[in-house]
PDB file of C-alpha atoms in Angstrom:
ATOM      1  CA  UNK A1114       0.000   0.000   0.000  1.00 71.00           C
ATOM      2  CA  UNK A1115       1.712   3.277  -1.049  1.00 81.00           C
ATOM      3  CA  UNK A1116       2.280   6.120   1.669  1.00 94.00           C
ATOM      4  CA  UNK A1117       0.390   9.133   1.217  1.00 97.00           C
ATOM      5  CA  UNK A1118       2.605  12.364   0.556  1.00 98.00           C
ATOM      6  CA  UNK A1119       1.779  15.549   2.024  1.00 98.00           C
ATOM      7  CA  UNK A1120       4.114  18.773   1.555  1.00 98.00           C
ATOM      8  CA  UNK A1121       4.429  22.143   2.946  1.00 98.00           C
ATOM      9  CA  UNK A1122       5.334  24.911  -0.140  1.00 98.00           C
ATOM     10  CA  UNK A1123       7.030  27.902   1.184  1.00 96.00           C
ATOM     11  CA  UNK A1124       9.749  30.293   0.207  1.00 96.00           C
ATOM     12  CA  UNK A1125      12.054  30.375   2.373  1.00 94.00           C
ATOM     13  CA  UNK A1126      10.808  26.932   4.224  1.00 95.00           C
ATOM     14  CA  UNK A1127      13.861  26.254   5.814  1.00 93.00           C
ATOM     15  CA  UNK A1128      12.533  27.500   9.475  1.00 90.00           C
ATOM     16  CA  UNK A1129       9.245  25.606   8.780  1.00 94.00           C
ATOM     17  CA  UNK A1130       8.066  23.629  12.220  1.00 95.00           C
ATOM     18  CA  UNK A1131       5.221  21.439  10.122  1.00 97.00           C
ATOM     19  CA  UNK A1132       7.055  17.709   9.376  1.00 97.00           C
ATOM     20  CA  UNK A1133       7.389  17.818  12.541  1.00 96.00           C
ATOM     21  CA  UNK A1134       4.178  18.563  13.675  1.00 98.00           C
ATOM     22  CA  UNK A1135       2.316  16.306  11.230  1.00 98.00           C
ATOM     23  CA  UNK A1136       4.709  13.503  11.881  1.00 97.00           C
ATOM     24  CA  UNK A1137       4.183  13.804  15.624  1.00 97.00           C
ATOM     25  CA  UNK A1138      -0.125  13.999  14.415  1.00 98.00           C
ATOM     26  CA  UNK A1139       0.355  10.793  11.899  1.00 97.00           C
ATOM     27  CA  UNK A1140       1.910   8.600  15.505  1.00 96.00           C
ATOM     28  CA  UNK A1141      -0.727   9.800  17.650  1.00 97.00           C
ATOM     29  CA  UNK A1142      -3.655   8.933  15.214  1.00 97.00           C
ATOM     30  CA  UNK A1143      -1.566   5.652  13.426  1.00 95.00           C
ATOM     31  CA  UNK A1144      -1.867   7.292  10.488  1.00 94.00           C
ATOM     32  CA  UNK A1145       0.963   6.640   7.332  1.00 94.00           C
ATOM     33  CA  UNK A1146       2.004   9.226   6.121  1.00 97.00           C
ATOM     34  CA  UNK A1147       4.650  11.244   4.462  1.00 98.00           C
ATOM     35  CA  UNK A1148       5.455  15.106   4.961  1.00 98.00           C
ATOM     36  CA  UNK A1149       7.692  17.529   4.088  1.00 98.00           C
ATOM     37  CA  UNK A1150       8.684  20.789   3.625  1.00 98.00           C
ATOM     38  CA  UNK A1151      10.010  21.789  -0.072  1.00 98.00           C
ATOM     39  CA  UNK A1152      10.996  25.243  -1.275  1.00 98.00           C
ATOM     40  CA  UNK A1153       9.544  26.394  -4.311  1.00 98.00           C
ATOM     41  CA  UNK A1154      10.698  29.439  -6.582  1.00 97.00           C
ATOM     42  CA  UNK A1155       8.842  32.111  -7.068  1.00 96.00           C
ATOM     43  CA  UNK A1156       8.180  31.166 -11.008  1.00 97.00           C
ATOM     44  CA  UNK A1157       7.189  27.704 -10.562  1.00 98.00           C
ATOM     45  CA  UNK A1158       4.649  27.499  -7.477  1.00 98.00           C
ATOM     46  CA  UNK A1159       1.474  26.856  -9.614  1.00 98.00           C
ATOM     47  CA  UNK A1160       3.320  24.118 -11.870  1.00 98.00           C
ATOM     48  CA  UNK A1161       4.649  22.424  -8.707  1.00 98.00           C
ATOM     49  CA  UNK A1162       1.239  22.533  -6.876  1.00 98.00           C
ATOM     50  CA  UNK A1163      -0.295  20.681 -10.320  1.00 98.00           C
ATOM     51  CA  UNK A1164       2.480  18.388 -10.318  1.00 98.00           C
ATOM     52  CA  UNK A1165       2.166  17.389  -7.290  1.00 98.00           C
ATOM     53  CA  UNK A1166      -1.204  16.800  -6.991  1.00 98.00           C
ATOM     54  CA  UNK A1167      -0.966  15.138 -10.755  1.00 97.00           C
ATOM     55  CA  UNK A1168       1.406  12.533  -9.483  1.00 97.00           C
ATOM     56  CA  UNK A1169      -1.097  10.970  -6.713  1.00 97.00           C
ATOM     57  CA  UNK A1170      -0.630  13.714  -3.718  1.00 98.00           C
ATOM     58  CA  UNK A1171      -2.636  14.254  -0.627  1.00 98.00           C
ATOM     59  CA  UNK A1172      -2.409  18.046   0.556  1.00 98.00           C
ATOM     60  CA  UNK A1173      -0.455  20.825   0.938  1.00 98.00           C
ATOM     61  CA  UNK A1174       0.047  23.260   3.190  1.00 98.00           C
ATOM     62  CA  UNK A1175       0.941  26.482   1.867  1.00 97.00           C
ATOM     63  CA  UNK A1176       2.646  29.634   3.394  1.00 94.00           C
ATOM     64  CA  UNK A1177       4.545  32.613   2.192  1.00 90.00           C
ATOM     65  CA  UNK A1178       4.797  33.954  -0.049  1.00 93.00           C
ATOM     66  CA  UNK A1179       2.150  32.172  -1.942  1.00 96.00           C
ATOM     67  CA  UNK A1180      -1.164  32.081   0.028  1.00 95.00           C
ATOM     68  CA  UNK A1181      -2.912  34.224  -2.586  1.00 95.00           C
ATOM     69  CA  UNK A1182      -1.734  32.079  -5.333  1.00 97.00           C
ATOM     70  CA  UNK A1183      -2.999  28.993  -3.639  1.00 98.00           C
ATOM     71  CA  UNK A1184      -6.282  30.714  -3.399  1.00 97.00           C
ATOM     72  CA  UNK A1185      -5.651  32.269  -6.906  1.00 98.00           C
ATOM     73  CA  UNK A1186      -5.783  28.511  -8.150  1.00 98.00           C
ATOM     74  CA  UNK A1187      -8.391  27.051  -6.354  1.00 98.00           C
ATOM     75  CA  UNK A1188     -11.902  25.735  -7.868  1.00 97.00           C
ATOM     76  CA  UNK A1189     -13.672  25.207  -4.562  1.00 98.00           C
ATOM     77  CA  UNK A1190     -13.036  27.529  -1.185  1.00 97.00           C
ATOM     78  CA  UNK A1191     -14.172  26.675   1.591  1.00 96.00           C
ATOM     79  CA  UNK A1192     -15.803  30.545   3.752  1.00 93.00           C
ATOM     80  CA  UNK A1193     -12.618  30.645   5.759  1.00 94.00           C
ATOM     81  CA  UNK A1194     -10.199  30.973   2.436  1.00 96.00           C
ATOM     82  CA  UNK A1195     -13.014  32.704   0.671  1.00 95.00           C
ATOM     83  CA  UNK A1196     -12.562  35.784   3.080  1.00 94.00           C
ATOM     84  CA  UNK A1197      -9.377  35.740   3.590  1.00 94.00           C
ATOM     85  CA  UNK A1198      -8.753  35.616  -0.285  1.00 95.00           C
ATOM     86  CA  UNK A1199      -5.969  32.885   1.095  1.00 94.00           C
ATOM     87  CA  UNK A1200      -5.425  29.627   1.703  1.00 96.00           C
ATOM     88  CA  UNK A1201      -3.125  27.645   4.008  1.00 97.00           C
ATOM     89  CA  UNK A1202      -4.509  24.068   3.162  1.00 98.00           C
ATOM     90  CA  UNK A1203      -5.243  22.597  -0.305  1.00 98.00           C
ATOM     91  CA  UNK A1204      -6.665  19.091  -0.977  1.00 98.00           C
ATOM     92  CA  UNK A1205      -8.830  17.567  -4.233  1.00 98.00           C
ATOM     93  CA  UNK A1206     -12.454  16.578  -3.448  1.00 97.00           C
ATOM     94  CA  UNK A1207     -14.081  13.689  -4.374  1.00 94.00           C
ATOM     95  CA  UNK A1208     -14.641  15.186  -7.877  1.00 96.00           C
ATOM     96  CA  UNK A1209     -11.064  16.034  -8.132  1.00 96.00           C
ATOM     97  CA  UNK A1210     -11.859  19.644  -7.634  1.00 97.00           C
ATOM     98  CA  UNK A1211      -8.674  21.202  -6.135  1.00 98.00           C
ATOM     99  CA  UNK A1212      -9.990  22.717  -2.566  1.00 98.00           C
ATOM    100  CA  UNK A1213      -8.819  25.349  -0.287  1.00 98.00           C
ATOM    101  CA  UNK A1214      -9.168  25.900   2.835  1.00 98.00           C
ATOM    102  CA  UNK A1215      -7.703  28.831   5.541  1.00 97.00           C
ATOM    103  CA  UNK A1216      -7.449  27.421   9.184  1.00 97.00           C
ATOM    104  CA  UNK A1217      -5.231  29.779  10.500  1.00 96.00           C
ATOM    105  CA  UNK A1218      -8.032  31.278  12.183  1.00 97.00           C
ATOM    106  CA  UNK A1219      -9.623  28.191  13.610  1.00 97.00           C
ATOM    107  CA  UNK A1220      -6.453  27.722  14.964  1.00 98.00           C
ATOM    108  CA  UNK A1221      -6.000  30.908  16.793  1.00 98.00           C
ATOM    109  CA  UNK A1222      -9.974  30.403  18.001  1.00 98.00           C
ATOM    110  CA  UNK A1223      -9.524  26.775  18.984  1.00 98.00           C
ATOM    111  CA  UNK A1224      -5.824  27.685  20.622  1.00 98.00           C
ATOM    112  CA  UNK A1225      -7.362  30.749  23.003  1.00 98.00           C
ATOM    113  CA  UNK A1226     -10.757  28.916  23.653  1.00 98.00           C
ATOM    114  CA  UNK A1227      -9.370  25.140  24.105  1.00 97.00           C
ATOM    115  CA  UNK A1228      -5.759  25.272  25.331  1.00 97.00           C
ATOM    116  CA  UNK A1229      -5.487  29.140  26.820  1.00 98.00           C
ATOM    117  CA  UNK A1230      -9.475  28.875  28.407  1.00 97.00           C
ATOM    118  CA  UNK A1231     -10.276  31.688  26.907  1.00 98.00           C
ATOM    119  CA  UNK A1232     -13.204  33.275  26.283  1.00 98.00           C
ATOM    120  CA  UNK A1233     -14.326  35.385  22.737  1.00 98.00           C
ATOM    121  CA  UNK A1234     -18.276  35.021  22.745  1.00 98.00           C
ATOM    122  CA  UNK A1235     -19.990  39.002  23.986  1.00 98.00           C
ATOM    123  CA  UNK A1236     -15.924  40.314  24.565  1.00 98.00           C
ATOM    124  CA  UNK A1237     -14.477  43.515  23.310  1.00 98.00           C
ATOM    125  CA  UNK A1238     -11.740  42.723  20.783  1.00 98.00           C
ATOM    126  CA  UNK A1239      -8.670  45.455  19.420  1.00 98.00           C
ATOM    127  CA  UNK A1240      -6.874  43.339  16.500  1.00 98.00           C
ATOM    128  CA  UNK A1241      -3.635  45.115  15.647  1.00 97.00           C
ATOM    129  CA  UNK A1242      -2.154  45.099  11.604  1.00 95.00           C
ATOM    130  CA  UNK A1243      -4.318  44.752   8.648  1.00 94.00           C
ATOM    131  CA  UNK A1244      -2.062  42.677   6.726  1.00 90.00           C
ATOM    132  CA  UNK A1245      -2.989  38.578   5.253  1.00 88.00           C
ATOM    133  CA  UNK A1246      -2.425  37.433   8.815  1.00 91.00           C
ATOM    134  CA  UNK A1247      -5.348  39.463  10.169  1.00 95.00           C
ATOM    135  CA  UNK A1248      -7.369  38.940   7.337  1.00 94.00           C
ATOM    136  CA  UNK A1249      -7.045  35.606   7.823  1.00 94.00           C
ATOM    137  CA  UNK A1250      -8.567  35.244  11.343  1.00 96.00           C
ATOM    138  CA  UNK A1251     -11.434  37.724  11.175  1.00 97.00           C
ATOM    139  CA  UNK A1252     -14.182  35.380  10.083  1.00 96.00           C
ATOM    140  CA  UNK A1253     -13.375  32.471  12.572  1.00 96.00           C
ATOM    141  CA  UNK A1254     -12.874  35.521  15.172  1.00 97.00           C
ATOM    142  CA  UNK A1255     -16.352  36.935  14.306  1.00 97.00           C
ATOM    143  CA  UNK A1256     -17.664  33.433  14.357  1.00 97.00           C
ATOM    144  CA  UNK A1257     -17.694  33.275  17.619  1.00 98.00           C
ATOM    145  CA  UNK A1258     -19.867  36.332  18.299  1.00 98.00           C
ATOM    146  CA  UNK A1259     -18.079  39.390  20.274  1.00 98.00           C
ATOM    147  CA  UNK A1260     -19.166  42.080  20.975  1.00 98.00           C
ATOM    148  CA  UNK A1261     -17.277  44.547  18.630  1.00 98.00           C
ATOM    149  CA  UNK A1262     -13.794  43.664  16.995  1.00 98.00           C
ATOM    150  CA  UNK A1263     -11.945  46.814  16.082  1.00 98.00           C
ATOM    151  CA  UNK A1264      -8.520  46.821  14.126  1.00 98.00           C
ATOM    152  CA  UNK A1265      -6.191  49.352  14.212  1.00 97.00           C
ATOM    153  CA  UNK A1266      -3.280  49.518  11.405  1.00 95.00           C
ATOM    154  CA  UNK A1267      -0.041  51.772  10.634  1.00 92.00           C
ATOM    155  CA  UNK A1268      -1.960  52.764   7.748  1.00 94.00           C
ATOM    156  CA  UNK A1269      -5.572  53.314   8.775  1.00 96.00           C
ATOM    157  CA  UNK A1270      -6.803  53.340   4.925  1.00 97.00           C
ATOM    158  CA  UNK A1271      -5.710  49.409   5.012  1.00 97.00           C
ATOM    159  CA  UNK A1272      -7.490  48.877   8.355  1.00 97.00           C
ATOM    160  CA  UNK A1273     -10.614  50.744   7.299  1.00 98.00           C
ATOM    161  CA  UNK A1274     -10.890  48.326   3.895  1.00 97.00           C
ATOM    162  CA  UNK A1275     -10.145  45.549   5.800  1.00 97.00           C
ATOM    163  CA  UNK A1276     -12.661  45.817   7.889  1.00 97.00           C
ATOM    164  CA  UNK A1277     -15.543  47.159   5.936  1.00 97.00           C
ATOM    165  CA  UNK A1278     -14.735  43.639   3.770  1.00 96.00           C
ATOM    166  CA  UNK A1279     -15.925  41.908   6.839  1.00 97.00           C
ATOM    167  CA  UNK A1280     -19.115  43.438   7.836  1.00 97.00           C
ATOM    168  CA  UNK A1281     -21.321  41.539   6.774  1.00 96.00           C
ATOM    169  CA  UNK A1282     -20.087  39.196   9.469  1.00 96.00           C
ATOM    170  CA  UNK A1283     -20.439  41.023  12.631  1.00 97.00           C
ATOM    171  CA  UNK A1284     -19.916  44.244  14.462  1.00 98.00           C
ATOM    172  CA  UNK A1285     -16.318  45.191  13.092  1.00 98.00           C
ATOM    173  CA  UNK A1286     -14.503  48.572  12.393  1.00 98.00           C
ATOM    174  CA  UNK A1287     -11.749  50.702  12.260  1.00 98.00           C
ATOM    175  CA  UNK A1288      -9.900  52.943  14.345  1.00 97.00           C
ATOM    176  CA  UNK A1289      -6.654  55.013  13.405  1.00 96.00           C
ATOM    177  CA  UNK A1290      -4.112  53.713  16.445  1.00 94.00           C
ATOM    178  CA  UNK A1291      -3.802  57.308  18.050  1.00 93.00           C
ATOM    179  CA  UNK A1292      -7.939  57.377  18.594  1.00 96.00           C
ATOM    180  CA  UNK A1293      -7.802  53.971  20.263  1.00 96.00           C
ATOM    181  CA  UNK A1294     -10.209  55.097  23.636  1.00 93.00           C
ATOM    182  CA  UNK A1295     -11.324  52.674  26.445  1.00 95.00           C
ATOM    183  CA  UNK A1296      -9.654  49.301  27.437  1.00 97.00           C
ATOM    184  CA  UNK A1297     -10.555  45.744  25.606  1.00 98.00           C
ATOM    185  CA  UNK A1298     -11.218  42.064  26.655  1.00 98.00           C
ATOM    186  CA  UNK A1299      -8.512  41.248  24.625  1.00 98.00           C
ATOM    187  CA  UNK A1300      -5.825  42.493  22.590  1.00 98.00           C
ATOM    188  CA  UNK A1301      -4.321  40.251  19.167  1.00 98.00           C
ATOM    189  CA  UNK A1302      -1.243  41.090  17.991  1.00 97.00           C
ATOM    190  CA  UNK A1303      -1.757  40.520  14.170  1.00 95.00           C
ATOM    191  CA  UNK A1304       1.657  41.918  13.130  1.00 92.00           C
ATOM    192  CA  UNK A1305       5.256  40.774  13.041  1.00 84.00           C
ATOM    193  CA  UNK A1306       6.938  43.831  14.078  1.00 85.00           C
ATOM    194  CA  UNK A1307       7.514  42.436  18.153  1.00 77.00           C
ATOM    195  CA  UNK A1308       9.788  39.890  16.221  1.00 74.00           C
ATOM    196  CA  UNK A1309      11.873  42.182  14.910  1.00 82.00           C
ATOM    197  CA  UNK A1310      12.088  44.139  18.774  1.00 82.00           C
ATOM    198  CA  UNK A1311       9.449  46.878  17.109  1.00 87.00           C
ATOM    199  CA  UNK A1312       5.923  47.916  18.780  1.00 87.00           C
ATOM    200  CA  UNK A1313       3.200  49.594  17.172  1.00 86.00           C
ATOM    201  CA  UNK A1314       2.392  52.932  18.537  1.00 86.00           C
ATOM    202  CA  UNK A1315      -0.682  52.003  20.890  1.00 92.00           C
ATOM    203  CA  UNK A1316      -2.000  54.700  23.155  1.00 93.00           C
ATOM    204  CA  UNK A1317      -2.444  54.075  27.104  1.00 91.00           C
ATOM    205  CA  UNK A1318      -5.297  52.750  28.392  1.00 95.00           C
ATOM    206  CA  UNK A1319      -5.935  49.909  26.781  1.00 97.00           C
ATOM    207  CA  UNK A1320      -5.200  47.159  29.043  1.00 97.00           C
ATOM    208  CA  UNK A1321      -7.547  46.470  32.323  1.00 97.00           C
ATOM    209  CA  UNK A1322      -6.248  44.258  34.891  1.00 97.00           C
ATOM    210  CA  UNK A1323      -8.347  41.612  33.071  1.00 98.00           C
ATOM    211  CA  UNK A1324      -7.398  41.885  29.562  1.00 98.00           C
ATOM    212  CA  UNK A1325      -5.665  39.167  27.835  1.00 98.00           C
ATOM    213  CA  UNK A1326      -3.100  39.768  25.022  1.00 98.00           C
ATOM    214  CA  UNK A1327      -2.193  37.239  22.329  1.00 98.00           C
ATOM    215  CA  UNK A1328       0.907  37.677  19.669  1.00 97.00           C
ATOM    216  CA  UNK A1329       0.336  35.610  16.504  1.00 96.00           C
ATOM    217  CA  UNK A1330       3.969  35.514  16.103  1.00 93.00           C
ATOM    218  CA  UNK A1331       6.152  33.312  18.790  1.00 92.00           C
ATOM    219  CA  UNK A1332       9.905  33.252  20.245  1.00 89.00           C
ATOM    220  CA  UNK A1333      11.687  31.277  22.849  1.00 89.00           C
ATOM    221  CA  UNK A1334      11.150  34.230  24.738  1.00 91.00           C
ATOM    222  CA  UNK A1335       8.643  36.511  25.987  1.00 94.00           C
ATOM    223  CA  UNK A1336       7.690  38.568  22.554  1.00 94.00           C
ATOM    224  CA  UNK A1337       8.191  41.970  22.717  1.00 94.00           C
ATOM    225  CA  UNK A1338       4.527  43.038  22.415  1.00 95.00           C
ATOM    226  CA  UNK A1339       3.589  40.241  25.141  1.00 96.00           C
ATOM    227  CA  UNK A1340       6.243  41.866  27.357  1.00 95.00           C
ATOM    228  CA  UNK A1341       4.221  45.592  26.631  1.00 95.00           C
ATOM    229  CA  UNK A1342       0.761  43.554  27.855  1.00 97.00           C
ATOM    230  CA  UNK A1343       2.432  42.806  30.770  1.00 96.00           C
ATOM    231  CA  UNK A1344       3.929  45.627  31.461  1.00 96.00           C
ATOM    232  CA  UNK A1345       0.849  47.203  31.273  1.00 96.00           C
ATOM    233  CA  UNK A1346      -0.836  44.884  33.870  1.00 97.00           C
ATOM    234  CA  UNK A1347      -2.801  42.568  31.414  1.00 98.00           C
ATOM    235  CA  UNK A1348      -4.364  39.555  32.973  1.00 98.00           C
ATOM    236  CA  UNK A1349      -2.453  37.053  30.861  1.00 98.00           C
ATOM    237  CA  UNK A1350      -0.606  37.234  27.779  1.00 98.00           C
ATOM    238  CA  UNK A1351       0.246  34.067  25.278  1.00 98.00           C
ATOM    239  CA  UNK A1352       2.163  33.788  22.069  1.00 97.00           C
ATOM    240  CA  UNK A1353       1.280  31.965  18.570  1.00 96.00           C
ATOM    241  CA  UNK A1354       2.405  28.646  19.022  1.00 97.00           C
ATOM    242  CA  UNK A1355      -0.435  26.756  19.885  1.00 98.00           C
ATOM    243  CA  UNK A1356      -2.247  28.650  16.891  1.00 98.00           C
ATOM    244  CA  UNK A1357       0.869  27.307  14.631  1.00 97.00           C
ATOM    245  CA  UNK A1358       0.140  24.116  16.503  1.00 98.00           C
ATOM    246  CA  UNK A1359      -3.629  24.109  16.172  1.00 98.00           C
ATOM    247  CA  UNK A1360      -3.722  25.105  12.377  1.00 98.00           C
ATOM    248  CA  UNK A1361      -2.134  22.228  11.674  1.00 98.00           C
ATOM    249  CA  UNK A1362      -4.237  19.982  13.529  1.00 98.00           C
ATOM    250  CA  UNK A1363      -7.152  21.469  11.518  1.00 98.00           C
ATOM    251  CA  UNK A1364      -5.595  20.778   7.972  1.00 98.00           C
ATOM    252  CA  UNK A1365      -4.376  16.909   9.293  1.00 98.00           C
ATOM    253  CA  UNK A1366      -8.624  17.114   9.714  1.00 98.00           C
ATOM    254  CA  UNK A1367      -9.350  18.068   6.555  1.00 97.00           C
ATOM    255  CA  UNK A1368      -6.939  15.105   4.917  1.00 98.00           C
ATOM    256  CA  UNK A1369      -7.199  12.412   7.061  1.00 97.00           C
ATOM    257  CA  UNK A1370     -10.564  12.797   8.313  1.00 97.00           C
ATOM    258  CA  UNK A1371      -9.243  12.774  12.168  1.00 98.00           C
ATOM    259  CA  UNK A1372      -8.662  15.792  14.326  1.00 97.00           C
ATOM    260  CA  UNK A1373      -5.528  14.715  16.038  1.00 98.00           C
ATOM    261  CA  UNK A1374      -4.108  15.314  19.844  1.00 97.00           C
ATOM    262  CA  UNK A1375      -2.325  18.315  20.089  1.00 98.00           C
ATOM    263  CA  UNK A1376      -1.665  18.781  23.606  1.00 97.00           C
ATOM    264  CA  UNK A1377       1.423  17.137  23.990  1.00 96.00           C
ATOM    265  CA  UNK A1378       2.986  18.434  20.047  1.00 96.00           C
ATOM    266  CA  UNK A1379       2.303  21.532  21.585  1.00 97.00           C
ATOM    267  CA  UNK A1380       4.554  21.008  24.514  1.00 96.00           C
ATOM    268  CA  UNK A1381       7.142  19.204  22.818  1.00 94.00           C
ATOM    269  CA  UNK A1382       7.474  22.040  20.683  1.00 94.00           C
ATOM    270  CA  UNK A1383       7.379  24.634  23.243  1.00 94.00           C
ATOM    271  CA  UNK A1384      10.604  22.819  24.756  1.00 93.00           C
ATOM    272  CA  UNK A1385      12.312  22.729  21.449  1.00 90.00           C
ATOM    273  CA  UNK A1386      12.308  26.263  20.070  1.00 84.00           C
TER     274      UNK A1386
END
């Protein structure tokens, strides 16, 4: 019986965690399976997703740059990929339809609500950035019914766009950073400038001694946004990892048609970064 392949398509993909997430998935669920990561060039990505796909494979993951082109490609979209005009997952249906799919939302939903016991549901939400990663976890986000999600951007034109795309979902809007007023339930870090030691200009204020922060990115250490939250006496403040984590659980889903452990991936990885 031949092995399935599965593949993660990035440039660069060097840094990519995801063989070693999915292999740790395919023990825990006895599943046989093969995944890797391959770098693609920027020229060939659509020829290499056909090819692969052409030759008997599974899935793919997909991450930068070439979310959009997955999307870009895709015959069916699932509502997650189809607002976020990306996809992170691609598969072929039953009719050999090629299918994508965006859980990088369900993943930061799933990590906050089932790993972090958080709660979304009637809470005041400030997203920070505007950029795919945001777009990418508003629907899943306004899934679970807040009470208002506001984003605030470097360039307020891009946060205003972004979220008028997304009203039809919920109570969402725009505010330029400077005219953020009033504290929130919780605070998402949507941008990758903490990574790089940067921190976008947020006003005072904003943090309540029950807030809880949450960077999308992740480090070793203490991120320097998540480092601001505490600073600024926020309940509780949690990095990316278990959405990295959780994502992937949600595309193994989608393939193998089991939602795998990820409790103890999660802390493997933790001790390995």
């Amino acid at each position: 019986m031949p092995i399935h392949q599965y593949r993660v398509f990035g440039n660069p993909i060097h840094q990519s965690k995801s063989p070693s997430i999915h292999k740790a998935f395919a023990h825990a669920t006895h599943q046989h399976l093969n995944y890797q990561a391959q770098l693609v060039l920027d020229d060939e990505f659509e020829r290499t997703v056909t090819a692969f796909f052409a030759s008997g494979g599974k899935g793919l993951n997909i991450t930068v740059p070439f979310k959009q082109r997955a999307f870009a490609m895709a015959q069916m979209l699932s509502p997650a990929a189809q607002k976020a005009e990306a996809a992170n997952t691609l598969y072929l249906n039953e009719q050999g339809q090629l299918v994508a799919e965006n859980t990088d939302g369900m993943g930061l939903v799933r990590d906050i609500c089932s790993n972090l016991g958080g709660e979304l549901t009637a809470k005041r939400i400030l997203v920070i950035g505007a950029g795919g990663a945001v777009r990418g976890i508003l629907q899943p986000l306004l899934a679970q019914q807040p009470l208002a999600i506001v984003v605030a951007n470097r360039t307020h034109s891009k946060a205003e766009q972004l979220a008028e795309s997304f009203t039809d979902l919920g109570n969402i809007s725009a505010c330029p950073m400077a005219q953020l007023q009033g504290s929130f339930d919780w605070i998402i870090n949507g941008t990758s400038a903490s990574l790089a030691g940067d921190l976008p200009a947020l006003p005072g204020g904003l943090i309540n001694p029950s807030t809880r922060c949450y960077d999308m990115m992740y480090s070793a250490d203490t991120t320097v946004f998540n480092a601001w939250a505490i600073e600024q006496g926020a309940e509780q403040a949690d990095d990316g990892l278990g959405m990295l984590v959780e994502q992937a659980a949600q595309s193994f889903r989608l393939w193998r048609g089991v939602l795998p452990p990820t409790a103890e991936v999660l802390q493997a990885l933790r001790r390995s970064i």
